[in-house]
CSV table of C-alpha atoms in Angstrom, one decimal:
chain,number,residue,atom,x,y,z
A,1,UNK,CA,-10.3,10.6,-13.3
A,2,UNK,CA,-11.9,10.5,-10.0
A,3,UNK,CA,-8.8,10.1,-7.6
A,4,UNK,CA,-5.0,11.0,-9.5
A,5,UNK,CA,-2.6,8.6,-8.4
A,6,UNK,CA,-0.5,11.3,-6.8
A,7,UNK,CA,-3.4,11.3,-3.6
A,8,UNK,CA,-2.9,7.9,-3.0
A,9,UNK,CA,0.2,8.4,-0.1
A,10,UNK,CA,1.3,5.7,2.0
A,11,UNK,CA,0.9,6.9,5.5
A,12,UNK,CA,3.3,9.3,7.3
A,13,UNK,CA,3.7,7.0,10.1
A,14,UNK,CA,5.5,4.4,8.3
A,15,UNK,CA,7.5,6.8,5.9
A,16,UNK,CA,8.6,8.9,9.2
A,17,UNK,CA,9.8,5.6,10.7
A,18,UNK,CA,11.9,4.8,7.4
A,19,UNK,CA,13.6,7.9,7.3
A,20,UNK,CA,14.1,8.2,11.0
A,21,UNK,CA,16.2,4.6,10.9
A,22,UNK,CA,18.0,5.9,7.7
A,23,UNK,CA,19.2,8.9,9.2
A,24,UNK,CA,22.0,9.4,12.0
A,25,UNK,CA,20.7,10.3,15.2
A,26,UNK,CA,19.9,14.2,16.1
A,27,UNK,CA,19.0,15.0,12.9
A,28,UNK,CA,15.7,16.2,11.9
A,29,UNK,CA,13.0,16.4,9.1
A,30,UNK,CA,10.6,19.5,8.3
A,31,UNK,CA,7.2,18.2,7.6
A,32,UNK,CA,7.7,19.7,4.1
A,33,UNK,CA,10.7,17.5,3.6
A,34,UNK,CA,8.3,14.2,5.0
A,35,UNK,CA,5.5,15.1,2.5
A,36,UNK,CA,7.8,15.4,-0.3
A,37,UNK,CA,9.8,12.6,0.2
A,38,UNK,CA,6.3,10.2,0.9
A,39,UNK,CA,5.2,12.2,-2.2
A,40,UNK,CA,8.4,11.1,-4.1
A,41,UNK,CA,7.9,7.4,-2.6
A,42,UNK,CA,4.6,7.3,-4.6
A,43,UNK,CA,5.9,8.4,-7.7
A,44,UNK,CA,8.3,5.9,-7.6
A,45,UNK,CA,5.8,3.1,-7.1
A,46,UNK,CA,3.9,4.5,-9.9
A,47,UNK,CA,7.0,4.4,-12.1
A,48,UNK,CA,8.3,1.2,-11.2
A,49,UNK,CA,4.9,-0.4,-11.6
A,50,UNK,CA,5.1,1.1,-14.9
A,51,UNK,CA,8.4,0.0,-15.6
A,52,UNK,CA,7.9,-3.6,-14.8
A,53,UNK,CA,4.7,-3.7,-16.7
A,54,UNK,CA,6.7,-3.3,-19.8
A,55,UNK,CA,8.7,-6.2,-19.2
A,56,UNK,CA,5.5,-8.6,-18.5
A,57,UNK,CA,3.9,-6.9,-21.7
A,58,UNK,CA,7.2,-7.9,-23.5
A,59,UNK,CA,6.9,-11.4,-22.5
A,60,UNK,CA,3.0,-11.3,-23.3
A,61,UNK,CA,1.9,-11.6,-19.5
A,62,UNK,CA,-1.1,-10.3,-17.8
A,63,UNK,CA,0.5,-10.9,-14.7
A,64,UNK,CA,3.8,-8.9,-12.8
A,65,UNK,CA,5.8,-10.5,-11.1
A,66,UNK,CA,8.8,-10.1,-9.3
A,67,UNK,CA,11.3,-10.9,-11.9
A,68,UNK,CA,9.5,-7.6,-13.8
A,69,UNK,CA,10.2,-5.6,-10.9
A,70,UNK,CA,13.6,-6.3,-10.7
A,71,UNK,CA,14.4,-5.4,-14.2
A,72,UNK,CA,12.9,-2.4,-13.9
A,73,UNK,CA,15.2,-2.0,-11.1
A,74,UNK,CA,18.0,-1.9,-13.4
A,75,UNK,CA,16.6,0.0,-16.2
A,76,UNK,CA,16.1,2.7,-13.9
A,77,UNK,CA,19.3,2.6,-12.6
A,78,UNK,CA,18.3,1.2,-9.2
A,79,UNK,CA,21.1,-1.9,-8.8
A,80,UNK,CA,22.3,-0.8,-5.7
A,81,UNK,CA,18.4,-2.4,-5.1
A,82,UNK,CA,19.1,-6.0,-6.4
A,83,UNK,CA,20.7,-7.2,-4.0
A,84,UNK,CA,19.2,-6.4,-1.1
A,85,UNK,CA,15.9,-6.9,-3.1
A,86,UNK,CA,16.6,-10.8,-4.0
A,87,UNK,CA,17.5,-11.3,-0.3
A,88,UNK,CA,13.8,-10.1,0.9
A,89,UNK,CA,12.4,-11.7,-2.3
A,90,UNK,CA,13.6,-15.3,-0.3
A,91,UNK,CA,13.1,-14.7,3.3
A,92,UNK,CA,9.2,-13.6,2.1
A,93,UNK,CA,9.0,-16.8,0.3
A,94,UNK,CA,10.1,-18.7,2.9
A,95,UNK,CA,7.8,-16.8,5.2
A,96,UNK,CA,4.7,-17.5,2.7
A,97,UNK,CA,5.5,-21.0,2.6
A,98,UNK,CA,5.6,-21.3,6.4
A,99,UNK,CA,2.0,-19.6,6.0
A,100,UNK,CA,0.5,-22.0,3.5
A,101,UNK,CA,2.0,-25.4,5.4
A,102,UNK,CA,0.4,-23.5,8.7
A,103,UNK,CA,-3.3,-23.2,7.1
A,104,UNK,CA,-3.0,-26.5,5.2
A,105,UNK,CA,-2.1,-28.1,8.8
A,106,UNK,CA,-5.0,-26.4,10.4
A,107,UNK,CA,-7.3,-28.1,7.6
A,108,UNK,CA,-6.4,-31.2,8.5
A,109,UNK,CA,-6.5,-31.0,12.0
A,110,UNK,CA,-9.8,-29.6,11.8
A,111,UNK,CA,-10.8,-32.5,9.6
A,112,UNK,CA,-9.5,-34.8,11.8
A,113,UNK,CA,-11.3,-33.6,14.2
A,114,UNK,CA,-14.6,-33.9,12.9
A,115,UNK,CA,-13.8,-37.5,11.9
A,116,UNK,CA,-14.2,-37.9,15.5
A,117,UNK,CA,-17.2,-36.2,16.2
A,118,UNK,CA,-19.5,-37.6,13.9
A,119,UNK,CA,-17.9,-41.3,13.5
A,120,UNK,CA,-21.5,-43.2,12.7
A,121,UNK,CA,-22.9,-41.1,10.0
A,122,UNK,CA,-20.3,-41.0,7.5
A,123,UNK,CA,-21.4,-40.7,4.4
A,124,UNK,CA,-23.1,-37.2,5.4
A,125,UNK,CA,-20.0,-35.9,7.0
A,126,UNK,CA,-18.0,-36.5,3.8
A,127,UNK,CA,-20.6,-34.3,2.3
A,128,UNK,CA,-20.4,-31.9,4.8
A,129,UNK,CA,-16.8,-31.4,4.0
A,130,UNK,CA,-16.7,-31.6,0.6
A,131,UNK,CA,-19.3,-28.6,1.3
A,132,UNK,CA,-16.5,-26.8,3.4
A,133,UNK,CA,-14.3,-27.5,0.8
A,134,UNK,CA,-16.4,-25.9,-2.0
A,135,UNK,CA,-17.2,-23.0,0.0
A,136,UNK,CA,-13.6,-22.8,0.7
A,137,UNK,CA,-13.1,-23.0,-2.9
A,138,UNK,CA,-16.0,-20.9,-3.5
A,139,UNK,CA,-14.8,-18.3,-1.0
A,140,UNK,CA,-11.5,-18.3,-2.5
A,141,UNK,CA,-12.6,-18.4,-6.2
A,142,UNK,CA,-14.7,-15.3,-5.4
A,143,UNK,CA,-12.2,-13.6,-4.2
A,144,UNK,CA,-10.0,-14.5,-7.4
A,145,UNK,CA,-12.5,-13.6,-10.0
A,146,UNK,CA,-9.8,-11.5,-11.4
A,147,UNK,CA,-7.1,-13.6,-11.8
A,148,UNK,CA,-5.7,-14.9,-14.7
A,149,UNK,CA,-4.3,-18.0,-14.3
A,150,UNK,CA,-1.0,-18.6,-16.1
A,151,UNK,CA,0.2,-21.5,-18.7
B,1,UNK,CA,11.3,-25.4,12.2
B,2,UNK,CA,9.4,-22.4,11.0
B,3,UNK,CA,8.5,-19.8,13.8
B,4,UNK,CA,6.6,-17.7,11.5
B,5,UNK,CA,3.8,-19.3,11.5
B,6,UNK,CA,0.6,-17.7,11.6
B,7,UNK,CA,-1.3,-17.4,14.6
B,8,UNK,CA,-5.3,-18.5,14.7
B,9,UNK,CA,-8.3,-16.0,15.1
B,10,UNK,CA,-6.9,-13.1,16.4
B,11,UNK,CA,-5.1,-11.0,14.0
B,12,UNK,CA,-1.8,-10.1,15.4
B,13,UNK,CA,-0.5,-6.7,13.6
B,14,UNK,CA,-1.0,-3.7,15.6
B,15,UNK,CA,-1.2,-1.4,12.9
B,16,UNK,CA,-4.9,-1.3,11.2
B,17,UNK,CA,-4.0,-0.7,8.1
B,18,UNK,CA,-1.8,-3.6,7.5
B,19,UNK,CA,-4.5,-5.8,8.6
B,20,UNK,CA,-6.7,-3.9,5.7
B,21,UNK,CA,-4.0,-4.8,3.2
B,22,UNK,CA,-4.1,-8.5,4.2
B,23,UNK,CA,-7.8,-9.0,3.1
B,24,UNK,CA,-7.4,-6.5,0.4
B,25,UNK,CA,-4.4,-8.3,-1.0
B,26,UNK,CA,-6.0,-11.6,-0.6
B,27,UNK,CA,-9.5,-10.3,-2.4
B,28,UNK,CA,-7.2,-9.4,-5.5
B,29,UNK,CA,-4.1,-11.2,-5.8
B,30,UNK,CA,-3.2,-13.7,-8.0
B,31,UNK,CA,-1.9,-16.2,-6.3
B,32,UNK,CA,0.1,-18.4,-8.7
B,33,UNK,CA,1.2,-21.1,-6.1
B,34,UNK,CA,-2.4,-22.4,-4.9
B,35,UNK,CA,-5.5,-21.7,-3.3
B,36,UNK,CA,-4.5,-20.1,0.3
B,37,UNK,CA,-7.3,-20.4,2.8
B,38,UNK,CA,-8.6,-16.9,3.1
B,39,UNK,CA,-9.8,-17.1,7.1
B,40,UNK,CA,-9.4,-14.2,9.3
B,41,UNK,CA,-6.0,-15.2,10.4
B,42,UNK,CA,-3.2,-12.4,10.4
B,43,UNK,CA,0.1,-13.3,8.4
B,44,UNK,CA,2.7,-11.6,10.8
B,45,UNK,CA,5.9,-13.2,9.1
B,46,UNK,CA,4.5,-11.1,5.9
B,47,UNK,CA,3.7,-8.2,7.5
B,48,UNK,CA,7.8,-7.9,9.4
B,49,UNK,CA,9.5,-7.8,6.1
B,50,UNK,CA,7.7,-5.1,5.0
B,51,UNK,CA,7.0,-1.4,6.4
B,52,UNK,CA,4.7,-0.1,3.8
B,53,UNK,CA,1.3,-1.4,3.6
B,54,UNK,CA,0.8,-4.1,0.6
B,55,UNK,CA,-2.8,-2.6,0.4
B,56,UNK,CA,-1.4,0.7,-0.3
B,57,UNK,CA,1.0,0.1,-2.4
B,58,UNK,CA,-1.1,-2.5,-4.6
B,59,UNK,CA,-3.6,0.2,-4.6
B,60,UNK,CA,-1.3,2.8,-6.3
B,61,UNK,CA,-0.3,-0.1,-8.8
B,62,UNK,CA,-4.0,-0.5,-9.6
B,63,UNK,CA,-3.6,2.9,-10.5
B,64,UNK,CA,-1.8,2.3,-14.0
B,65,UNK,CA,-4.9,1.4,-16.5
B,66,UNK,CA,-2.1,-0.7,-18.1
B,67,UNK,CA,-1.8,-2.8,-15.2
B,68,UNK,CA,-4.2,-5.5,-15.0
B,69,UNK,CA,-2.5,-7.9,-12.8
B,70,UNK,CA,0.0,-8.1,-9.9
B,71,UNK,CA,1.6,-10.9,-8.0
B,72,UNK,CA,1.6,-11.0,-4.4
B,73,UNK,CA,5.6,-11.1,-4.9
B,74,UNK,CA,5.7,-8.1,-6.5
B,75,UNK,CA,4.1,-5.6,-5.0
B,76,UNK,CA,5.9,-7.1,-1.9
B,77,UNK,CA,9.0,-6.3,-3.9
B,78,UNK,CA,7.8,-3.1,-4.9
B,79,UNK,CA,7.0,-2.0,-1.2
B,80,UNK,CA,10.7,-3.1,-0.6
B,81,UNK,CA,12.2,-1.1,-3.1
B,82,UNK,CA,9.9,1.8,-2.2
B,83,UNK,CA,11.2,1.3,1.2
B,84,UNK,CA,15.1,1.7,0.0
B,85,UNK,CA,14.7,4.3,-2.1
B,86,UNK,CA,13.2,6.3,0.8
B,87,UNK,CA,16.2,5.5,2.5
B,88,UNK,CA,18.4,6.7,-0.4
B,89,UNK,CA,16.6,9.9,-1.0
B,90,UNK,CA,17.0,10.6,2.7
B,91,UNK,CA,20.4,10.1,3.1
B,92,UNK,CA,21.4,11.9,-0.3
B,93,UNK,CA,19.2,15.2,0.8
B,94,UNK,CA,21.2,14.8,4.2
B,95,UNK,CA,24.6,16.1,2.7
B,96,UNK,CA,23.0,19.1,1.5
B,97,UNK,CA,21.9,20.1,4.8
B,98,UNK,CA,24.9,19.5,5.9
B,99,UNK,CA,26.5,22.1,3.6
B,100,UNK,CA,23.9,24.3,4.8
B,101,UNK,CA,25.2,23.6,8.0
B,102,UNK,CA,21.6,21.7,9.3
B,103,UNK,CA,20.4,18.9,11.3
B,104,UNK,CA,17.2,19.7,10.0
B,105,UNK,CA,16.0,18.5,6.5
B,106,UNK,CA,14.8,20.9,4.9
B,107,UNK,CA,12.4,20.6,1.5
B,108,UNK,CA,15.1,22.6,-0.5
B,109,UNK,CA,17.6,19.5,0.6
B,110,UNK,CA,15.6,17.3,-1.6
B,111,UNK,CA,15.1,19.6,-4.1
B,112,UNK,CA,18.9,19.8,-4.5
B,113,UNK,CA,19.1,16.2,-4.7
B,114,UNK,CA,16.9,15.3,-6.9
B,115,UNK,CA,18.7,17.5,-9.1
B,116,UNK,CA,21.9,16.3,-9.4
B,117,UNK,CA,21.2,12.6,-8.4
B,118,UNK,CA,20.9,10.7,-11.5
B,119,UNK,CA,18.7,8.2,-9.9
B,120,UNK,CA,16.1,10.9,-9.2
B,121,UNK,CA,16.0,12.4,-12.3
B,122,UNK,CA,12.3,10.8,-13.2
B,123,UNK,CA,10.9,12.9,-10.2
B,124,UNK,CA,11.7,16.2,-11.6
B,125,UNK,CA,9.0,18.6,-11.8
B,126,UNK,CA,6.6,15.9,-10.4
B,127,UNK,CA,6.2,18.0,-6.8
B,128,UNK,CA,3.3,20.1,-6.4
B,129,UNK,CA,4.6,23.7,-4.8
B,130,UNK,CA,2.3,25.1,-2.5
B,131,UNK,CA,-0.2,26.3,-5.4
B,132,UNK,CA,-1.8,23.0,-7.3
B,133,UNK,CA,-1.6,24.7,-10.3
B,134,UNK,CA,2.1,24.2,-10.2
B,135,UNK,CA,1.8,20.4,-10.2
B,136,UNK,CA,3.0,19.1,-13.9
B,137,UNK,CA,2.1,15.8,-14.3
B,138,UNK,CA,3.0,16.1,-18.4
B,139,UNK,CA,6.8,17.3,-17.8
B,140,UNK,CA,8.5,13.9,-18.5
């Protein structure tokens, strides 16, 4: 293999700031300690990725989701994790939710606003969207050429 | 009514990679809700729950040949998690510097606790030393 898993690190920054907030003031971190413990970060994606894989395999699903990732919480012996976990797992929901009613809001408007533009010919502007809409669709299909869709 | 609502055009993170991991994530997620208009817009309500970059951590994912597909959820959850257990491993290695009467952190701290933490016991003998050679990936 080209690239091992254990290069891919997620960046010092971040990691630095995580540690920093955990961690009572005045106390400090050797950059050996950082590296390891970013280094011990990815391992544990790779292991919980593996983890929850299992689970979707055992339910005959291409697909994780976030119910696999919290069982593999507790089969390694992360609980202390659920909680806190379940709590994100909303507030993100809510969040992408907010996102989609946002973009689907910005479709319209911008749809509305065409309607005003071009009010005599309108047979050609419905085709112009319905364009749009398939090179949204297209766009967005291209981009999900990997997916599997479920059910 | 929601204030996290994403702003037009102009991406709003500051941090570059994040804004990588946005068009990454959308190019291979599998969205099981709908379609989400790909534009260029920046998803800043995503991007304040969670440190790590999605990108990243969707990236290291990929890495597992058993893994074919991931759902935006999850590798949010899994950045999460990563981001906690960070937290943990900090705050255990803490109390041995402590004994060693330290405010600094030293490598040898985490050694120590992955030792003796249960939790920690599927890193063991994953650390490369300072010779490569050392690294064994076959240990567990």
């Amino acid at each position: 293999m080209a690239e091992r898993p254990e290069d891919l690190n997620l960046p010092n920054a971040v990691i630095t700031r995580i540690i920093k907030e955990a961690l009572p003031d005045g106390v400090n971190v050797s950059k050996e300690a950082r590296r390891a413990i970013s280094q011990a970060a990815s391992v544990f994606v790779l292991y919980a990725t593996s983890c929850a894989n299992n689970f979707a395999m055992k339910a005959k699903r291409k697909t994780l989701n976030a119910t696999d990732v919290m069982s593999a919480m507790e089969e390694m012996e992360f609980e202390r994790f659920l909680q806190p976990l379940r709590e994100s797992l909303e507030a993100y929901k809510k969040g992408q939710k907010g996102k989609k009613e946002a973009s689907e809001q910005k479709r319209k408007d911008a749809k509305e606003k065409k309607n005003d533009v071009e009010e005599n010919d309108k047979s050609r502007e419905e085709e112009e969207e319905e364009e749009e809409r398939m090179d949204e669709d297209q766009e967005a299909e291209n981009e999900v050429e990997e997916e599997e869709v479920e059910n | 009514m929601a204030s996290t609502v994403a702003v037009p055009v102009a991406p709003t993170v500051s941090d570059p990679e994040r804004c990588e991991g946005e068009e990454e994530l959308r190019g291979l997620e599998a969205e099981e809700e709908s379609n989400q208009h790909t534009g260029p817009v920046a998803a800043p309500s995503q991007n304040r729950l969670a440190k790590l970059p999605l990108s990243r951590i969707k990236a290291l994912m990929k890495a597992d040949p058993d893994v074919s597909l991931a759902s935006q959820e999850s590798v949010f959850i899994i950045a999460k998690a990563t981001e906690l257990f960070v937290e943990m491993i900090a705050k255990d290695a803490l109390v041995y510097a402590h004994q060693g009467k330290r405010k600094t952190l030293q490598r040898k701290d985490l050694d120590n606790a992955i030792e003796t933490v249960d939790e920690f016991a599927f890193l063991e003998g994953k650390f490369p030393s300072k010779h490569p050679s050392s690294l064994n990936l076959y240990h567990i």
